[in-house]
Tab-separated table of C-alpha atoms and ligand atoms in Angstrom:
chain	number	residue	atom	x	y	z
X	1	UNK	CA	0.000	0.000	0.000
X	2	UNK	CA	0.301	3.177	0.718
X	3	UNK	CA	1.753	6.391	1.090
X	4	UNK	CA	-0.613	9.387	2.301
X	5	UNK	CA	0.893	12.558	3.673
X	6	UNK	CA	3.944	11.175	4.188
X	7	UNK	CA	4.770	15.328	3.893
X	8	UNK	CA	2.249	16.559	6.713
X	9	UNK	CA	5.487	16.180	9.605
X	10	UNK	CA	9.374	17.125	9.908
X	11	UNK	CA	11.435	20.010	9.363
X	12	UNK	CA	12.506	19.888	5.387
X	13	UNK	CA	14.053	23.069	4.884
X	14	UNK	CA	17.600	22.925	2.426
X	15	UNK	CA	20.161	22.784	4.967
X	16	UNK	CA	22.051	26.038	4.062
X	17	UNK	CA	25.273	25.873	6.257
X	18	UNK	CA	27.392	23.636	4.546
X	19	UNK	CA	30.727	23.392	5.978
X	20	UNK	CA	33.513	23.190	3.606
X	21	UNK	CA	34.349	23.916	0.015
X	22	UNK	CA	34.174	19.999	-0.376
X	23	UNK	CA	30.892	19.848	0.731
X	24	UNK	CA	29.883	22.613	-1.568
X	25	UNK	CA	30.976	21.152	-4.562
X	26	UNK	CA	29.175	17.960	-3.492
X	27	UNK	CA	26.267	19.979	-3.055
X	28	UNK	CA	26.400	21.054	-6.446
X	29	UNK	CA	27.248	17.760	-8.021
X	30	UNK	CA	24.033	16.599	-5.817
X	31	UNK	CA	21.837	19.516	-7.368
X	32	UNK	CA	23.040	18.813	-10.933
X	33	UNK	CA	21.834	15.076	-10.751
X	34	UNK	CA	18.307	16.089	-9.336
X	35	UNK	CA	18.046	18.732	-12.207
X	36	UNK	CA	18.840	16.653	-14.805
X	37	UNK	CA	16.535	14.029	-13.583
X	38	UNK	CA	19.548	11.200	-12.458
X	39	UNK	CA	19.380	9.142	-9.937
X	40	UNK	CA	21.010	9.139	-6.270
X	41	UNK	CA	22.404	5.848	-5.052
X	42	UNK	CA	22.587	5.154	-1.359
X	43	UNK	CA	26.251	5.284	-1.277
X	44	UNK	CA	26.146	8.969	-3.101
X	45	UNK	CA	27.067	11.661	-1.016
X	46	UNK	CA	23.144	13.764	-0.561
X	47	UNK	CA	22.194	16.599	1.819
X	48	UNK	CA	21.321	15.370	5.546
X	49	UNK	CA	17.736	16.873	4.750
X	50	UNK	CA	17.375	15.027	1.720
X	51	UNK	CA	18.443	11.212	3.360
X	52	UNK	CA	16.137	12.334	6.532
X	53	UNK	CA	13.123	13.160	4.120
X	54	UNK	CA	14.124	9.906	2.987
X	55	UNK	CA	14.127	7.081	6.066
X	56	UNK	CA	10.773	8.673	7.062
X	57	UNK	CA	8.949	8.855	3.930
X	58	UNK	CA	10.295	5.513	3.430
X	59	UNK	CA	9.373	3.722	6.583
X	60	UNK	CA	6.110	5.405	6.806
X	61	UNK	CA	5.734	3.696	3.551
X	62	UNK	CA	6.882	0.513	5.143
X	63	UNK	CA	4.891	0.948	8.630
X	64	UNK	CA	1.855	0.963	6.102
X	65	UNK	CA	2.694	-1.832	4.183
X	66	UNK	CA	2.541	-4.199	7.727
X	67	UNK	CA	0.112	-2.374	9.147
X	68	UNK	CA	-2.213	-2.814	5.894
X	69	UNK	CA	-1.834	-6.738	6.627
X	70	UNK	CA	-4.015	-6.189	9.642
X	71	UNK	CA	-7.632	-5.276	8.335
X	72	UNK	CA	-7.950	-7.832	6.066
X	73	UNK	CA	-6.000	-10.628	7.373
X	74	UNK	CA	-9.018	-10.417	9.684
X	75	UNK	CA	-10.961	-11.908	7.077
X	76	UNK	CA	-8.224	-14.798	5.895
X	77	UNK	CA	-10.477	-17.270	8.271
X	78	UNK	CA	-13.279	-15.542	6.737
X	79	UNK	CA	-13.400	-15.837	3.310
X	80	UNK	CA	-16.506	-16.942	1.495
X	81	UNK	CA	-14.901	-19.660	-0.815
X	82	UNK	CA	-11.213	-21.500	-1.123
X	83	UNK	CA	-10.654	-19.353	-4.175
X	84	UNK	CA	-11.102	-15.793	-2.255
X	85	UNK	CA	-9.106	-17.230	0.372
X	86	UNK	CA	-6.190	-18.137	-1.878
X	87	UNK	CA	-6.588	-14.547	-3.049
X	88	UNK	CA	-6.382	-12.791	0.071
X	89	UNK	CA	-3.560	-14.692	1.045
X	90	UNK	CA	-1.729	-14.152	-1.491
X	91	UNK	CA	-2.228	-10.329	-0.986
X	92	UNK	CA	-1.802	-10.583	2.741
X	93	UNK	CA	1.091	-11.889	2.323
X	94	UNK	CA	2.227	-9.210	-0.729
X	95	UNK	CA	2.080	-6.489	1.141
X	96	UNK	CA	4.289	-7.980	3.839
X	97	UNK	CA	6.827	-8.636	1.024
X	98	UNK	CA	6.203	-4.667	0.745
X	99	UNK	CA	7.344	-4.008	3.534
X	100	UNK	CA	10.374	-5.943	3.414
X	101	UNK	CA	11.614	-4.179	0.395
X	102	UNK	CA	10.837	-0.863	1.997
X	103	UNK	CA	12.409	-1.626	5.192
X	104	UNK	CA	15.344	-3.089	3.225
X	105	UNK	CA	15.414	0.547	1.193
X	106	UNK	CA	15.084	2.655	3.979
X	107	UNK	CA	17.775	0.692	5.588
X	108	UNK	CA	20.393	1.692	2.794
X	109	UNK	CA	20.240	5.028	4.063
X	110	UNK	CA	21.969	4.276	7.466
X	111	UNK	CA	18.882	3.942	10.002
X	112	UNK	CA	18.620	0.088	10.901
X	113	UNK	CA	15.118	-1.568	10.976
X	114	UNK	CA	14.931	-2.269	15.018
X	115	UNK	CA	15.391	1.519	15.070
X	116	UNK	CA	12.450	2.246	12.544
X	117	UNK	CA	10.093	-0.804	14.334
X	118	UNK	CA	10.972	1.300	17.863
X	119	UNK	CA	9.663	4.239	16.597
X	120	UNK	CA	6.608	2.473	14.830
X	121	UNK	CA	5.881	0.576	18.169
X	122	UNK	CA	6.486	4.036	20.745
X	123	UNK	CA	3.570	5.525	18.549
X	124	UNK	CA	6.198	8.073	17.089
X	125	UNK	CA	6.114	7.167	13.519
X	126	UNK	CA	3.237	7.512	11.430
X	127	UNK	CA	1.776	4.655	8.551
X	128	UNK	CA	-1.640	5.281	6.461
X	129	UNK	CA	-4.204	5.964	8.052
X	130	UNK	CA	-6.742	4.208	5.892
X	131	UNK	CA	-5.806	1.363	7.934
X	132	UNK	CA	-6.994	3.004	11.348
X	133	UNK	CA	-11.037	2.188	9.950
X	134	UNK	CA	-12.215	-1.554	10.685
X	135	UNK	CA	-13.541	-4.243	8.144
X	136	UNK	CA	-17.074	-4.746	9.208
X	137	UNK	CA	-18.539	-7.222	6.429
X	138	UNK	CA	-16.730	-9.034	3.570
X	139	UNK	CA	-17.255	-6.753	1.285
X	140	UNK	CA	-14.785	-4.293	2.687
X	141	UNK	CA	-12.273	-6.511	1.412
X	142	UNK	CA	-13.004	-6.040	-1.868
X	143	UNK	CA	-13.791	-2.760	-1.451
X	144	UNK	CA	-9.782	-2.211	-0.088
X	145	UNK	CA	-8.346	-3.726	-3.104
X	146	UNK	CA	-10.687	-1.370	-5.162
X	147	UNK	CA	-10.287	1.545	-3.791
X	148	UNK	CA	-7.460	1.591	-1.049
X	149	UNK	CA	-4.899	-0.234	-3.295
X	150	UNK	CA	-6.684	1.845	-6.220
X	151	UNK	CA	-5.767	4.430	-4.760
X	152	UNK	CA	-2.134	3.350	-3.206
X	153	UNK	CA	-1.460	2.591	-7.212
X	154	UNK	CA	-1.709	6.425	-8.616
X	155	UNK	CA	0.170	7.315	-5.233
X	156	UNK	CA	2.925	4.984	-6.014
X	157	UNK	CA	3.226	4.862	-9.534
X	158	UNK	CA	4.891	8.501	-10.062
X	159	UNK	CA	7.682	6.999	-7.021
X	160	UNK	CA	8.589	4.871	-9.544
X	161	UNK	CA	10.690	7.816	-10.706
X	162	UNK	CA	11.854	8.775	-7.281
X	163	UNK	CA	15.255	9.932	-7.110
X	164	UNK	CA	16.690	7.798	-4.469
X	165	UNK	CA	16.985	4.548	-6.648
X	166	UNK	CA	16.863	2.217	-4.151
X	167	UNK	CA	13.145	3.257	-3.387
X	168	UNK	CA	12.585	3.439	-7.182
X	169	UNK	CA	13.374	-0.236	-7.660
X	170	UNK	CA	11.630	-0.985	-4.836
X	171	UNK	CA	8.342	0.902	-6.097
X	172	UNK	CA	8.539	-1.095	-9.201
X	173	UNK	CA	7.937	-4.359	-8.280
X	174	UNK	CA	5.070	-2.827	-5.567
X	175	UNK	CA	3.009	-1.218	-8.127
X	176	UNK	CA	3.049	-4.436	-10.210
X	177	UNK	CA	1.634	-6.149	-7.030
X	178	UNK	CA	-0.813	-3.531	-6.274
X	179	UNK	CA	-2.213	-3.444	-9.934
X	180	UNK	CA	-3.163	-7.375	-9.068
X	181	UNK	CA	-4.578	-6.066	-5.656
X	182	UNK	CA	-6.720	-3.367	-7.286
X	183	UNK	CA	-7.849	-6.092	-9.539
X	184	UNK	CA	-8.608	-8.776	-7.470
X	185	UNK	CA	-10.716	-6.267	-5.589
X	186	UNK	CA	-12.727	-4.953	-8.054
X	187	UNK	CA	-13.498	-8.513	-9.333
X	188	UNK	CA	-14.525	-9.792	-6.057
X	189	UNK	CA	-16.870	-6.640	-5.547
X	190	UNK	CA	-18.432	-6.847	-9.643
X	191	UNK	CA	-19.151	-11.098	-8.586
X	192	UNK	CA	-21.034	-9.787	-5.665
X	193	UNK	CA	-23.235	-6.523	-7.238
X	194	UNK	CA	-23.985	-8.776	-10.347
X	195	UNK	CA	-24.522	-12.380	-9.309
X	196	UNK	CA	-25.224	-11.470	-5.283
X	197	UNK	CA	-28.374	-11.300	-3.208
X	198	UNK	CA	-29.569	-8.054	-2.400
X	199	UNK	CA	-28.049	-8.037	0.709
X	200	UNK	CA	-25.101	-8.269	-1.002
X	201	UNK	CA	-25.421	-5.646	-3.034
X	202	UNK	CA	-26.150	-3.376	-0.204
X	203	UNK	CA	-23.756	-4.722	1.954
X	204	UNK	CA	-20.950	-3.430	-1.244
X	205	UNK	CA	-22.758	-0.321	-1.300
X	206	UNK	CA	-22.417	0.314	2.853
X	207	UNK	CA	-18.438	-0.653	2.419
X	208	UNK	CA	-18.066	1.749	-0.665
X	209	UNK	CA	-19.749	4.717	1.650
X	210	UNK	CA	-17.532	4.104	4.074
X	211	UNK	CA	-14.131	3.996	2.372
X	212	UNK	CA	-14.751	6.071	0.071
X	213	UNK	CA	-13.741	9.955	1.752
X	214	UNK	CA	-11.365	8.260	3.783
X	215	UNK	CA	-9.312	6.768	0.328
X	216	UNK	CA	-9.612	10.562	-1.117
X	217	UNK	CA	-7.596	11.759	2.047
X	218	UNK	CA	-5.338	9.147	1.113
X	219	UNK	CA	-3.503	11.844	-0.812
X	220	UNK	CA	-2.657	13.838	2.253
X	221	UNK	CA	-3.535	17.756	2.830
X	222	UNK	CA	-4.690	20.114	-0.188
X	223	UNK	CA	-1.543	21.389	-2.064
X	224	UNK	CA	-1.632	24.974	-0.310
X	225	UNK	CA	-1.745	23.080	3.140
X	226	UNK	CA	0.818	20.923	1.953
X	227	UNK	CA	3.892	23.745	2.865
X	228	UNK	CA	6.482	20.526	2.330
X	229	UNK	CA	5.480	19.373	-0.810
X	230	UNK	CA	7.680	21.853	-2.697
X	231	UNK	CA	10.840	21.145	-1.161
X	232	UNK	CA	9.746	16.873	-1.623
X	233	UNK	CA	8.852	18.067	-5.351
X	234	UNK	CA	12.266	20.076	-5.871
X	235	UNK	CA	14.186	16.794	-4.975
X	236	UNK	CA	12.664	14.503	-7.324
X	237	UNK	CA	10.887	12.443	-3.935
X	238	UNK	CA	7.463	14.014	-4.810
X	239	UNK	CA	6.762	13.946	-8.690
X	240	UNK	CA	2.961	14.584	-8.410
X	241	UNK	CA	0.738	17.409	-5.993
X	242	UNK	CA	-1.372	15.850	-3.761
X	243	UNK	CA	-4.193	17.319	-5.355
X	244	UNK	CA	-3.233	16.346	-8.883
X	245	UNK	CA	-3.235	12.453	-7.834
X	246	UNK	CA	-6.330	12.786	-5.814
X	247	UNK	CA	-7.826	13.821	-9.248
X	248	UNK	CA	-6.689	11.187	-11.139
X	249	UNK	CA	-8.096	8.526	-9.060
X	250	UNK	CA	-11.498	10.513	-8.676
X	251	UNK	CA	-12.117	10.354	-12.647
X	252	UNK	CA	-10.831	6.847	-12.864
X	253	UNK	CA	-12.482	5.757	-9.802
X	254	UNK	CA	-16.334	7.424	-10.803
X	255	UNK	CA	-16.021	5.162	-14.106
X	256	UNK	CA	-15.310	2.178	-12.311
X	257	UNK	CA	-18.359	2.446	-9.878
X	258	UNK	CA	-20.463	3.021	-13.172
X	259	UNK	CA	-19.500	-0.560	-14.748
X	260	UNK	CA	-20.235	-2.114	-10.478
X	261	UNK	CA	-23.250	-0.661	-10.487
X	262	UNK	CA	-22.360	1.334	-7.247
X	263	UNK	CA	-22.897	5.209	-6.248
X	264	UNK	CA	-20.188	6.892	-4.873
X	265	UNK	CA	-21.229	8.881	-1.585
X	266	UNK	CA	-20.915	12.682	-2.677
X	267	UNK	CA	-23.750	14.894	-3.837
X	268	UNK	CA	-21.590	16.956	-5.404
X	269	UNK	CA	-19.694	15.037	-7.761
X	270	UNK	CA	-20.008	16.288	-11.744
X	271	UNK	CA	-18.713	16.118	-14.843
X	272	UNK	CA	-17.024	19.785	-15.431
X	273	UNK	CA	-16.870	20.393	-18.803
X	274	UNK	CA	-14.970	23.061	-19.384
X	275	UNK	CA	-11.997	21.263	-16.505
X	276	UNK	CA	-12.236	18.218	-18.330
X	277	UNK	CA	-12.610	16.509	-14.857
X	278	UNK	CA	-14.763	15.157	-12.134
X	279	UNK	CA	-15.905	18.336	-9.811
X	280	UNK	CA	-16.305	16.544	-5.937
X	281	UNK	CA	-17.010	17.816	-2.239
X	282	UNK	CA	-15.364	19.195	0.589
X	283	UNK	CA	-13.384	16.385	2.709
X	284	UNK	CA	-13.809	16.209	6.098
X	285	UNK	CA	-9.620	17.499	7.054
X	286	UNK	CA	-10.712	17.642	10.846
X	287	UNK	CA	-11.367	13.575	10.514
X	288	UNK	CA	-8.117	13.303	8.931
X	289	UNK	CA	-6.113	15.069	11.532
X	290	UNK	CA	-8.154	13.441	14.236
X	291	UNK	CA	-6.691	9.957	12.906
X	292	UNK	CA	-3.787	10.984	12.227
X	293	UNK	CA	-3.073	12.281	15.579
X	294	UNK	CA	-3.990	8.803	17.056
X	295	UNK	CA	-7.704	9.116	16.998
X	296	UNK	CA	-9.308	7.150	14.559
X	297	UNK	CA	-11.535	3.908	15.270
X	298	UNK	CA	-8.728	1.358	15.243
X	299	UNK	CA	-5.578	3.259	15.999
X	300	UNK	CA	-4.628	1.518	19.340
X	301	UNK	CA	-5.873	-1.827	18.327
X	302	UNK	CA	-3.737	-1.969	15.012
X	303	UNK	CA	-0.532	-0.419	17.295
X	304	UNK	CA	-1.355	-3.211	20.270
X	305	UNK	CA	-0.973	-5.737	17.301
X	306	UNK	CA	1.852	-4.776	15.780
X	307	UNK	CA	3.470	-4.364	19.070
X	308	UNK	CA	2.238	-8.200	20.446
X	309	UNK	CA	3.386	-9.623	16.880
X	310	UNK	CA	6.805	-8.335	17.506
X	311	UNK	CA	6.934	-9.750	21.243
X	312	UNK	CA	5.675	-12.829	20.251
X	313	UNK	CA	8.003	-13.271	17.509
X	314	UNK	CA	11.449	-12.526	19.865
X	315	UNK	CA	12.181	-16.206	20.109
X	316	UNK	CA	12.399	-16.138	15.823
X	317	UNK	CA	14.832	-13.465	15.748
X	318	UNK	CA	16.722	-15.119	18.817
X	319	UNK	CA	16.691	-18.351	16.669
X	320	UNK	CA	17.681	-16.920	13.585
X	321	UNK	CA	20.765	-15.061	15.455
X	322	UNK	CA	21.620	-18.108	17.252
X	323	UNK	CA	21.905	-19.953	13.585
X	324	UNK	CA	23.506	-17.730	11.961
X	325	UNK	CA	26.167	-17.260	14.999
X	326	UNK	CA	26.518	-21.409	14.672
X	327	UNK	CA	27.359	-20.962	10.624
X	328	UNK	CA	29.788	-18.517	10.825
X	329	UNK	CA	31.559	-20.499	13.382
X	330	UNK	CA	31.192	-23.435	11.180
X	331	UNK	CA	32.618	-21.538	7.924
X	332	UNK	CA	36.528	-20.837	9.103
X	333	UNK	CA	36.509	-25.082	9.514
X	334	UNK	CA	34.621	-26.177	6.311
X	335	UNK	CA	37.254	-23.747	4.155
Z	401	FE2	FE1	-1.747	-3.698	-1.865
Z	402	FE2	FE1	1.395	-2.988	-0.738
């Protein structure tokens, strides 16, 4: 999944006392690459502003990915028939492959994953917050892979270009994954709205009402509320506004819901004409901020089971460290 105002914390400002001539000319060397649209590997030198930007953007990224496992591996037990459940396995466990890359990423910028787990765990870091909202019926499963991984997709897609090429490779193989989430999603929802019951059907249409503002503030604050963006933008991290990508999945999304059959809660969406796009209402900021600050329906359940998983799971990393201390002792003797 899923970045979403991954700019809305942290000081980003250019860092404008460099300290020596060298550092100047790497500056410069570092400004030239950006500008002509290269790449920065993690072993480049890059401004302390620019690798901090960086690990959080990245492990917020990351923190989402695991986190996003939680909502609907709820519904792994669940599923209505051996097929869905192969499905949702199989995404489960995607998007904790996600977060392996991205930890891996973030990583190659010198901040180690127990580090970036202890400040998920302490409540300090932040991951989407699409995934503070619970999963009431079985058709908010589909309705995530519709519109939450729809949604993660146009978000991601434009990091595909990021600057820092480790996260660029990483975003790759992601979006691939998410394109089979969005899918999988949408097919599961179009099964239930044109072969279901009519409880079915309603019970999409009550999962749909519900995601649906929260997956438009997906795309973190309006652009003029967005005071970081620029400086993200500048260094090839951002590529697209906030408000440009929450466009882009409004008109894709409203022709979607056409072909399920499903209305999309908002009075106020049009067709404009003359702006070529989909015209929608006013999103609820003060909800966003509330869950974002810690607030939101699930936020201390989803933190209590992140923080019990990685308890529970002490003896693995014991075991593995034990192991791998017994190779290397083995190696000097089988050489
Ligand atoms: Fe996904
Ligand atoms: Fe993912």
């Amino acid at each position: 999944m899923y970045t979403q105002a991954m700019d809305t914390q942290g000081p980003e400002s250019e860092d404008k006392t460099l300290r020596s001539v060298e550092e100047f000319q790497l500056q410069q060397r570092f400004d030239a690459t950006i500008d002509d649209g290269g790449f920065i590997e993690a072993k480049d030198w890059m401004p302390e502003n620019y690798r901090k930007t960086l690990v959080r953007q990245i492990s917020q990224h990351a923190h989402s990915e695991i986190v996003g496992m939680l909502p609907e591996g709820n519904w792994i037990t669940r599923a209505p028939t051996l097929k869905r459940k192969a499905i949702l396995l199989a995404k489960v466990q995607d998007e904790g492959g996600h977060g392996l890359y991205l930890y891996a990423a973030a990583e190659t910028l010198g901040t180690s994953r127990d580090q970036l787990l202890a400040a998920l765990h302490s409540g300090k870091a932040k991951y989407s917050s699409i995934f503070n909202y619970p999963t009431l019926t079985w058709a908010d499963v589909g309705t995530i892979g519709w519109l939450v991984d729809g949604a993660a997709i146009m978000n991601q897609v434009p990091i595909c270009r990021c600057s820092y090429a480790p996260y660029a490779r990483a975003m790759i193989r992601i979006c691939r994954e998410e394109s089979f989430h969005q899918r999988q999603g949408f097919d599961s929802l179009l099964v239930m709205m044109q072969n279901g019951t009519e409880a079915q059907k309603a019970m999409v249409q009550d999962a749909v009402n519900r995601w649906w503002w929260p997956c438009l503030m997906m795309f973190g604050p309006p652009d003029d509320q967005s005071p970081n963006s620029a400086q993200g933008m500048r260094w090839g991290i951002k590529r697209v506004s906030n408000d440009d990508l929450r466009q882009k999945f409004v008109d894709a999304t409203v022709e979607q819901a056409k072909v399920l059959g499903v209305t999309l809660p908002d009075p106020d969406l049009k067709w404009n004409e003359e702006r070529g796009h989909w015209d929608f209402g006013a999103i609820d900021w003060d909800e966003f901020w509330r869950v974002v600050n810690g607030n939101g329906p699930c936020n201390r359940e989803r933190l209590a089971a992140r923080v019990k998983a990685w308890e529970e799971g002490a003896w693995v990393r014991e075991a593995a460290l034990a192991h791998a201390a017994k190779q290397a002792e083995r190696e000097p003797q089988a050489a």
